[in-house]
Amino acid sequence: MVAITPDSPVASIFGRSVKKRQLVVDGLGLQTVGDVLWYFPRRYVATAELTEVERPREGEMLSIVGRVRSSQVKSFTNRRTNRLSHRLEVRVETAGPEFVLTFFLPHKGMAESEQRRMAPGSRGMFTGKVQLFNRSWQLASPHSVMFTPAEPAPGQGTPDGEEGGDPGDDPAGFDAALAASLKGLVPIYSVTSGLYSFDLQKIVQVALELVTGVEELFPDRLRERYGLLDVMTALRWIHGPDDHAQLGAARKRFRFQEALVLQLVLARRRAALRAQGAQSRDGGRGRLLAAFDARLPFELTAGQREVGEVLERELARPHPMNRLLQGEVGSGKTLVALRAMLRVVDSGGQAALLAPTEVLAQQHHRSITAMLGDLAAGGMLGGAEDATTVTLLTGSMGKTQRAEAMLRIASGEAGIVIGTHALLEDRVTFADLGLVVVDEQHRFGVEQRAALTDKAQSPPHVLVMTATPIPRTVAMTVFGDLETSVLRELPAGRAPIQTNVVPLADQPHWMDRVWQRVSEEVAQGHQAYVVCPRISGDVLEQGESDQREVDEDGRDTTPRKQLAAVEEVAEQLRTGPLAHVRVGVLHGRMPAEEKEATMRAFAAGTIDVLVSTTVIEVGVDVANATTMVLLDAERFGVSQLHQLRGRVGRGGLPGLCLLVSSSEAGSEARERLDAVASTTDGFELSRVDLEQRREGDVLGANQSGYRSSLENLRVLRDEKTIVAAREAAEELLAEDPGLTTLPALAAAVSAVEQSSSSDFMEKA
């Protein structure tokens, strides 16, 4: 008999069951026995208690432990065949709602036998797709395994003439061997159409019985130190735990294993990056920075001084700085970054500030030039002795302007360069790029940031700034690959912002009060923003309700919701509750001149209420604006919500942000809004974002959050495990940089390093 190893094909544990095997291979992508063993359950249900189902979700595949309340056989005439058919309707109780299961069976004897197997009072596990029909929860195309086996119905066998006995057979829903093997916790696997979790459970059990040669990655001393199971025990317990203690021990092993491999990859990346080196930017005589500090009309905050000292130390090192600067909107991040840029210029290098929009790039150029005064007029008549040149480069600049800016950048005349994506073009070259500052870093992809840093002769120092880090950034800080500085002090002139959720699902009449509050603020001489998710109202989307409605043919009949749109809302306000105020409109489809004119009018106070899309998210600073109304707020991300409310309360006047939403209490969307309303701490909000969106591809280019490269780890839940794994990784590499004494672990690390996604690590 040929030995079965993790590298053996899936067919070696399947026998002749071709149909199920193809579903496993093609549908789940499990090619080898090892793939099957490492395909872990997504959750578990306890056989000793009824499943708690608080809020069924329409369309999800659900597995429950329930008690049969009633079972009834009904006969009907099949419309397609005009023959008599039979169905068994079973009502199943859980610790939550009741479910109706319908089994269609060709013979009355089979239906009656199944009825006896699922007699009232019996308990079992039931799987199917959740539907809401006639106000009752259904499990469509159900599958069942009863905990008290009964004799199979007459004629019940394997389909399509296939021989029985292979794992993955038994579509009729009963398997005595499987029922007998059920333990305290039953694993539930993610599956594909035509495949049940029970099918995969049987396949995994066969693999565990037959496989040999599963390599142990950890030395005994490491397992003993961290209290980790050996790999085979962990595999058996993760796929079939007797209780939660076994499940917890197995999970601990695999979470630590994944964390350790990733930390070893990251540690070797950091070592390689340090080996490349970077040019030290110690500031030389520091005359430009000293002159700037001497002219500041105010004292730096304690936080700004502290972060500035950290940046100075790291810029002076012979390896690249890679630091995140997090602070509230208007907290002084730009000033801190400017002082770092001036230090690099004093060192003979150049600094580049990358902004996501032309509006923000132009604002940075104006504010930095104004702060520097004659220190920004290098080489010009009236310029200070130690002055530099500040150059702007954007996509909308004319050909001549762009050529002049690019020449100043290439020659090194421009010490500070501010720009948009235009800086990333191949034609843009730098004389000596020493520092890259990325503003609103969540608006740029990993590759875009890398396109700028690649323009340096040696790896540049990198400073990324944000008010609310994206999930991937938080993950990078937890993994220890991105150092973090936080500006927590509210700067002078910034007033606190009160944020409230307006729950229209519970209190629809509160909408009238929203417009009353806006009217009151305008009456006091202040201004307001009203932000909508759409420009025009031609898009209908489903509401946030988890309870989808379907008709008898399975069509989704859930009511559709008209999203708030700028044009319609503005017209409604002009003719309705805000007819007495001046309402303006701003969105991305407007010509550039019209947008600029609208913003100038709002800044000048000739527009009282500006109805807009998220174009005001960054780069808009109107001190007299005190109120922000966000319609359909559940349609915006945490970072967007936090950025948008930062547009108010900037002139020393208290700010008010109203998050208007139809989301139901208890939904994820509502929880997200409640979190935003409860804190103005950007890092705390980013952790909320991380919990809901996931951490993104920690080693790869994807940073949206939904596709995580982490299989077992969750950054917030397993933060202590990740930190412990980093300590273990550093110790292992200190003893054996090549991991030559741990070949299995070295192979796992190499596999991750050689994956295409990990190429982005050094760019991140």
GROMACS .gro file of N, CA, C and O in nm, residues 230-316:
model
  348
  230ASP      N    1   0.184   1.933   1.997
  230ASP     CA    2   0.252   1.884   1.878
  230ASP      C    3   0.154   1.892   1.762
  230ASP      O    4   0.032   1.899   1.779
  231VAL      N    5   0.205   1.889   1.640
  231VAL     CA    6   0.124   1.920   1.523
  231VAL      C    7   0.010   1.820   1.500
  231VAL      O    8  -0.103   1.859   1.466
  232MET      N    9   0.034   1.689   1.520
  232MET     CA   10  -0.071   1.591   1.492
  232MET      C   11  -0.184   1.599   1.595
  232MET      O   12  -0.302   1.590   1.560
  233THR      N   13  -0.148   1.618   1.721
  233THR     CA   14  -0.252   1.634   1.823
  233THR      C   15  -0.335   1.759   1.793
  233THR      O   16  -0.458   1.758   1.803
  234ALA      N   17  -0.266   1.866   1.754
  234ALA     CA   18  -0.337   1.990   1.724
  234ALA      C   19  -0.431   1.972   1.605
  234ALA      O   20  -0.543   2.025   1.605
  235LEU      N   21  -0.388   1.897   1.504
  235LEU     CA   22  -0.473   1.874   1.387
  235LEU      C   23  -0.597   1.792   1.425
  235LEU      O   24  -0.709   1.821   1.381
  236ARG      N   25  -0.577   1.690   1.506
  236ARG     CA   26  -0.693   1.607   1.547
  236ARG      C   27  -0.791   1.689   1.629
  236ARG      O   28  -0.913   1.676   1.613
  237TRP      N   29  -0.739   1.774   1.716
  237TRP     CA   30  -0.827   1.851   1.803
  237TRP      C   31  -0.895   1.966   1.729
  237TRP      O   32  -1.006   2.003   1.764
  238ILE      N   33  -0.830   2.023   1.631
  238ILE     CA   34  -0.892   2.134   1.559
  238ILE      C   35  -1.007   2.084   1.472
  238ILE      O   36  -1.105   2.155   1.449
  239HIS      N   37  -0.996   1.959   1.424
  239HIS     CA   38  -1.100   1.903   1.337
  239HIS      C   39  -1.206   1.824   1.413
  239HIS      O   40  -1.312   1.797   1.356
  240GLY      N   41  -1.178   1.785   1.538
  240GLY     CA   42  -1.277   1.707   1.613
  240GLY      C   43  -1.256   1.719   1.762
  240GLY      O   44  -1.224   1.619   1.829
  241PRO      N   45  -1.275   1.838   1.819
  241PRO     CA   46  -1.250   1.855   1.963
  241PRO      C   47  -1.361   1.794   2.048
  241PRO      O   48  -1.479   1.800   2.012
  242ASP      N   49  -1.320   1.735   2.160
  242ASP     CA   50  -1.418   1.685   2.256
  242ASP      C   51  -1.486   1.800   2.330
  242ASP      O   52  -1.602   1.791   2.369
  243ASP      N   53  -1.409   1.908   2.353
  243ASP     CA   54  -1.462   2.019   2.430
  243ASP      C   55  -1.387   2.147   2.392
  243ASP      O   56  -1.296   2.146   2.308
  244HIS      N   57  -1.423   2.255   2.455
  244HIS     CA   58  -1.363   2.385   2.423
  244HIS      C   59  -1.217   2.392   2.468
  244HIS      O   60  -1.139   2.469   2.411
  245ALA      N   61  -1.180   2.314   2.570
  245ALA     CA   62  -1.040   2.315   2.614
  245ALA      C   63  -0.949   2.261   2.504
  245ALA      O   64  -0.843   2.317   2.476
  246GLN      N   65  -0.989   2.150   2.443
  246GLN     CA   66  -0.910   2.095   2.331
  246GLN      C   67  -0.908   2.192   2.213
  246GLN      O   68  -0.803   2.213   2.151
  247LEU      N   69  -1.022   2.251   2.182
  247LEU     CA   70  -1.028   2.346   2.071
  247LEU      C   71  -0.937   2.465   2.098
  247LEU      O   72  -0.863   2.508   2.009
  248GLY      N   73  -0.939   2.516   2.221
  248GLY     CA   74  -0.855   2.630   2.254
  248GLY      C   75  -0.707   2.598   2.243
  248GLY      O   76  -0.629   2.680   2.193
  249ALA      N   77  -0.667   2.477   2.286
  249ALA     CA   78  -0.527   2.438   2.277
  249ALA      C   79  -0.482   2.425   2.132
  249ALA      O   80  -0.370   2.464   2.096
  250ALA      N   81  -0.569   2.369   2.048
  250ALA     CA   82  -0.535   2.354   1.906
  250ALA      C   83  -0.523   2.490   1.839
  250ALA      O   84  -0.430   2.515   1.761
  251ARG      N   85  -0.617   2.576   1.868
  251ARG     CA   86  -0.612   2.710   1.808
  251ARG      C   87  -0.487   2.786   1.852
  251ARG      O   88  -0.425   2.857   1.772
  252LYS      N   89  -0.451   2.772   1.979
  252LYS     CA   90  -0.332   2.839   2.029
  252LYS      C   91  -0.210   2.797   1.950
  252LYS      O   92  -0.127   2.880   1.911
  253ARG      N   93  -0.199   2.667   1.922
  253ARG     CA   94  -0.086   2.616   1.846
  253ARG      C   95  -0.079   2.678   1.706
  253ARG      O   96   0.026   2.727   1.663
  254PHE      N   97  -0.191   2.678   1.634
  254PHE     CA   98  -0.187   2.721   1.495
  254PHE      C   99  -0.180   2.873   1.482
  254PHE      O  100  -0.122   2.925   1.386
  255ARG      N  101  -0.236   2.946   1.578
  255ARG     CA  102  -0.222   3.091   1.574
  255ARG      C  103  -0.078   3.133   1.600
  255ARG      O  104  -0.025   3.223   1.535
  256PHE      N  105  -0.015   3.065   1.696
  256PHE     CA  106   0.124   3.097   1.725
  256PHE      C  107   0.212   3.059   1.605
  256PHE      O  108   0.305   3.132   1.570
  257GLN      N  109   0.182   2.947   1.543
  257GLN     CA  110   0.261   2.903   1.427
  257GLN      C  111   0.253   3.006   1.316
  257GLN      O  112   0.356   3.042   1.257
  258GLU      N  113   0.133   3.053   1.285
  258GLU     CA  114   0.121   3.151   1.178
  258GLU      C  115   0.189   3.281   1.215
  258GLU      O  116   0.258   3.343   1.133
  259ALA      N  117   0.173   3.324   1.340
  259ALA     CA  118   0.237   3.447   1.385
  259ALA      C  119   0.389   3.436   1.378
  259ALA      O  120   0.458   3.530   1.336
  260LEU      N  121   0.443   3.322   1.417
  260LEU     CA  122   0.588   3.305   1.417
  260LEU      C  123   0.643   3.308   1.275
  260LEU      O  124   0.745   3.373   1.248
  261VAL      N  125   0.579   3.239   1.184
  261VAL     CA  126   0.626   3.238   1.045
  261VAL      C  127   0.625   3.380   0.988
  261VAL      O  128   0.722   3.425   0.926
  262LEU      N  129   0.515   3.453   1.011
  262LEU     CA  130   0.507   3.590   0.960
  262LEU      C  131   0.611   3.680   1.025
  262LEU      O  132   0.672   3.765   0.959
  263GLN      N  133   0.632   3.663   1.154
  263GLN     CA  134   0.731   3.747   1.222
  263GLN      C  135   0.872   3.716   1.174
  263GLN      O  136   0.956   3.806   1.166
  264LEU      N  137   0.899   3.591   1.143
  264LEU     CA  138   1.030   3.556   1.087
  264LEU      C  139   1.049   3.620   0.950
  264LEU      O  140   1.158   3.670   0.918
  265VAL      N  141   0.944   3.620   0.869
  265VAL     CA  142   0.951   3.685   0.737
  265VAL      C  143   0.977   3.834   0.754
  265VAL      O  144   1.066   3.892   0.689
  266LEU      N  145   0.900   3.898   0.842
  266LEU     CA  146   0.915   4.042   0.862
  266LEU      C  147   1.052   4.077   0.920
  266LEU      O  148   1.114   4.176   0.880
  267ALA      N  149   1.100   3.996   1.013
  267ALA     CA  150   1.231   4.022   1.074
  267ALA      C  151   1.342   4.013   0.971
  267ALA      O  152   1.435   4.095   0.970
  268ARG      N  153   1.332   3.914   0.882
  268ARG     CA  154   1.435   3.902   0.778
  268ARG      C  155   1.424   4.016   0.678
  268ARG      O  156   1.526   4.063   0.625
  269ARG      N  157   1.302   4.063   0.652
  269ARG     CA  158   1.286   4.179   0.564
  269ARG      C  159   1.351   4.302   0.626
  269ARG      O  160   1.420   4.379   0.558
  270ARG      N  161   1.325   4.322   0.755
  270ARG     CA  162   1.383   4.439   0.822
  270ARG      C  163   1.535   4.433   0.821
  270ARG      O  164   1.602   4.534   0.800
  271ALA      N  165   1.588   4.315   0.844
  271ALA     CA  166   1.734   4.300   0.844
  271ALA      C  167   1.791   4.330   0.705
  271ALA      O  168   1.894   4.397   0.692
  272ALA      N  169   1.721   4.284   0.601
  272ALA     CA  170   1.767   4.309   0.464
  272ALA      C  171   1.760   4.457   0.431
  272ALA      O  172   1.849   4.512   0.364
  273LEU      N  173   1.654   4.524   0.478
  273LEU     CA  174   1.639   4.667   0.452
  273LEU      C  175   1.747   4.747   0.524
  273LEU      O  176   1.806   4.840   0.468
  274ARG      N  177   1.776   4.708   0.649
  274ARG     CA  178   1.883   4.776   0.722
  274ARG      C  179   2.017   4.755   0.655
  274ARG      O  180   2.102   4.844   0.653
  275ALA      N  181   2.036   4.636   0.599
  275ALA     CA  182   2.163   4.606   0.531
  275ALA      C  183   2.181   4.693   0.408
  275ALA      O  184   2.294   4.728   0.371
  276GLN      N  185   2.068   4.727   0.341
  276GLN     CA  186   2.077   4.816   0.225
  276GLN      C  187   2.129   4.953   0.266
  276GLN      O  188   2.201   5.018   0.193
  277GLY      N  189   2.086   4.994   0.384
  277GLY     CA  190   2.130   5.123   0.436
  277GLY      C  191   2.053   5.239   0.376
  277GLY      O  192   1.984   5.227   0.274
  278ALA      N  193   2.065   5.352   0.442
  278ALA     CA  194   2.007   5.477   0.393
  278ALA      C  195   2.102   5.588   0.431
  278ALA      O  196   2.185   5.573   0.521
  279GLN      N  197   2.094   5.698   0.359
  279GLN     CA  198   2.182   5.810   0.389
  279GLN      C  199   2.135   5.879   0.515
  279GLN      O  200   2.017   5.914   0.529
  280SER      N  201   2.226   5.897   0.609
  280SER     CA  202   2.192   5.966   0.733
  280SER      C  203   2.160   6.111   0.703
  280SER      O  204   2.230   6.178   0.626
  281ARG      N  205   2.051   6.160   0.761
  281ARG     CA  206   2.011   6.300   0.743
  281ARG      C  207   2.013   6.366   0.881
  281ARG      O  208   1.910   6.381   0.947
  282ASP      N  209   2.134   6.403   0.925
  282ASP     CA  210   2.150   6.455   1.061
  282ASP      C  211   2.127   6.605   1.071
  282ASP      O  212   2.137   6.663   1.179
  283GLY      N  213   2.101   6.670   0.959
  283GLY     CA  214   2.068   6.813   0.963
  283GLY      C  215   2.185   6.906   0.946
  283GLY      O  216   2.165   7.028   0.939
  284GLY      N  217   2.307   6.852   0.936
  284GLY     CA  218   2.423   6.939   0.919
  284GLY      C  219   2.429   7.046   1.026
  284GLY      O  220   2.414   7.019   1.145
  285ARG      N  221   2.444   7.170   0.983
  285ARG     CA  222   2.446   7.281   1.079
  285ARG      C  223   2.304   7.323   1.119
  285ARG      O  224   2.287   7.402   1.212
  286GLY      N  225   2.204   7.272   1.048
  286GLY     CA  226   2.065   7.295   1.087
  286GLY      C  227   2.019   7.439   1.079
  286GLY      O  228   1.930   7.481   1.154
  287ARG      N  229   2.075   7.518   0.988
  287ARG     CA  230   2.045   7.661   0.985
  287ARG      C  231   1.904   7.690   0.936
  287ARG      O  232   1.838   7.782   0.987
  288LEU      N  233   1.854   7.613   0.839
  288LEU     CA  234   1.720   7.639   0.787
  288LEU      C  235   1.614   7.607   0.892
  288LEU      O  236   1.521   7.685   0.915
  289LEU      N  237   1.627   7.492   0.957
  289LEU     CA  238   1.531   7.453   1.060
  289LEU      C  239   1.538   7.549   1.178
  289LEU      O  240   1.434   7.589   1.233
  290ALA      N  241   1.658   7.590   1.215
  290ALA     CA  242   1.672   7.683   1.328
  290ALA      C  243   1.607   7.817   1.295
  290ALA      O  244   1.540   7.877   1.380
  291ALA      N  245   1.626   7.862   1.172
  291ALA     CA  246   1.565   7.990   1.132
  291ALA      C  247   1.413   7.980   1.133
  291ALA      O  248   1.343   8.075   1.173
  292PHE      N  249   1.361   7.866   1.090
  292PHE     CA  250   1.215   7.846   1.088
  292PHE      C  251   1.160   7.844   1.230
  292PHE      O  252   1.060   7.910   1.261
  293ASP      N  253   1.225   7.768   1.318
  293ASP     CA  254   1.178   7.760   1.458
  293ASP      C  255   1.180   7.897   1.525
  293ASP      O  256   1.091   7.930   1.605
  294ALA      N  257   1.281   7.978   1.492
  294ALA     CA  258   1.293   8.110   1.554
  294ALA      C  259   1.179   8.202   1.513
  294ALA      O  260   1.144   8.295   1.586
  295ARG      N  261   1.118   8.176   1.397
  295ARG     CA  262   1.012   8.263   1.346
  295ARG      C  263   0.872   8.215   1.383
  295ARG      O  264   0.774   8.285   1.355
  296LEU      N  265   0.861   8.097   1.442
  296LEU     CA  266   0.728   8.046   1.477
  296LEU      C  267   0.660   8.141   1.576
  296LEU      O  268   0.720   8.176   1.679
  297PRO      N  269   0.538   8.184   1.547
  297PRO     CA  270   0.469   8.278   1.637
  297PRO      C  271   0.405   8.210   1.757
  297PRO      O  272   0.332   8.275   1.832
  298PHE      N  273   0.429   8.083   1.775
  298PHE     CA  274   0.369   8.010   1.888
  298PHE      C  275   0.465   7.901   1.933
  298PHE      O  276   0.560   7.867   1.862
  299GLU      N  277   0.438   7.847   2.050
  299GLU     CA  278   0.520   7.739   2.104
  299GLU      C  279   0.469   7.605   2.051
  299GLU      O  280   0.348   7.584   2.038
  300LEU      N  281   0.561   7.516   2.020
  300LEU     CA  282   0.522   7.380   1.983
  300LEU      C  283   0.457   7.312   2.103
  300LEU      O  284   0.496   7.337   2.217
  301THR      N  285   0.360   7.228   2.077
  301THR     CA  286   0.301   7.151   2.188
  301THR      C  287   0.401   7.047   2.235
  301THR      O  288   0.498   7.014   2.165
  302ALA      N  289   0.378   6.995   2.353
  302ALA     CA  290   0.468   6.893   2.407
  302ALA      C  291   0.473   6.772   2.314
  302ALA      O  292   0.581   6.714   2.291
  303GLY      N  293   0.358   6.735   2.258
  303GLY     CA  294   0.354   6.622   2.166
  303GLY      C  295   0.432   6.648   2.040
  303GLY      O  296   0.504   6.560   1.989
  304GLN      N  297   0.423   6.769   1.985
  304GLN     CA  298   0.497   6.803   1.864
  304GLN      C  299   0.647   6.801   1.889
  304GLN      O  300   0.724   6.753   1.805
  305ARG      N  301   0.689   6.852   2.005
  305ARG     CA  302   0.833   6.849   2.038
  305ARG      C  303   0.882   6.705   2.052
  305ARG      O  304   0.989   6.669   2.002
  306GLU      N  305   0.802   6.623   2.120
  306GLU     CA  306   0.842   6.484   2.144
  306GLU      C  307   0.853   6.406   2.013
  306GLU      O  308   0.953   6.337   1.990
  307VAL      N  309   0.754   6.419   1.926
  307VAL     CA  310   0.758   6.349   1.798
  307VAL      C  311   0.872   6.403   1.712
  307VAL      O  312   0.942   6.327   1.644
  308GLY      N  313   0.895   6.535   1.717
  308GLY     CA  314   1.005   6.594   1.641
  308GLY      C  315   1.139   6.537   1.680
  308GLY      O  316   1.225   6.511   1.594
  309GLU      N  317   1.160   6.517   1.810
  309GLU     CA  318   1.286   6.460   1.857
  309GLU      C  319   1.303   6.316   1.808
  309GLU      O  320   1.413   6.275   1.771
  310VAL      N  321   1.193   6.240   1.808
  310VAL     CA  322   1.198   6.102   1.758
  310VAL      C  323   1.237   6.101   1.611
  310VAL      O  324   1.323   6.023   1.567
  311LEU      N  325   1.175   6.188   1.533
  311LEU     CA  326   1.205   6.194   1.390
  311LEU      C  327   1.350   6.234   1.365
  311LEU      O  328   1.417   6.180   1.275
  312GLU      N  329   1.399   6.329   1.442
  312GLU     CA  330   1.539   6.371   1.425
  312GLU      C  331   1.634   6.255   1.449
  312GLU      O  332   1.731   6.236   1.374
  313ARG      N  333   1.608   6.179   1.555
  313ARG     CA  334   1.697   6.064   1.585
  313ARG      C  335   1.692   5.962   1.471
  313ARG      O  336   1.795   5.909   1.430
  314GLU      N  337   1.571   5.933   1.422
  314GLU     CA  338   1.558   5.828   1.320
  314GLU      C  339   1.610   5.874   1.185
  314GLU      O  340   1.663   5.793   1.108
  315LEU      N  341   1.598   6.002   1.153
  315LEU     CA  342   1.653   6.054   1.028
  315LEU      C  343   1.806   6.048   1.028
  315LEU      O  344   1.868   6.036   0.921
  316ALA      N  345   1.865   6.055   1.146
  316ALA     CA  346   2.011   6.054   1.155
  316ALA      C  347   2.070   5.915   1.147
  316ALA      O  348   2.193   5.900   1.135
   0.00000   0.00000   0.00000
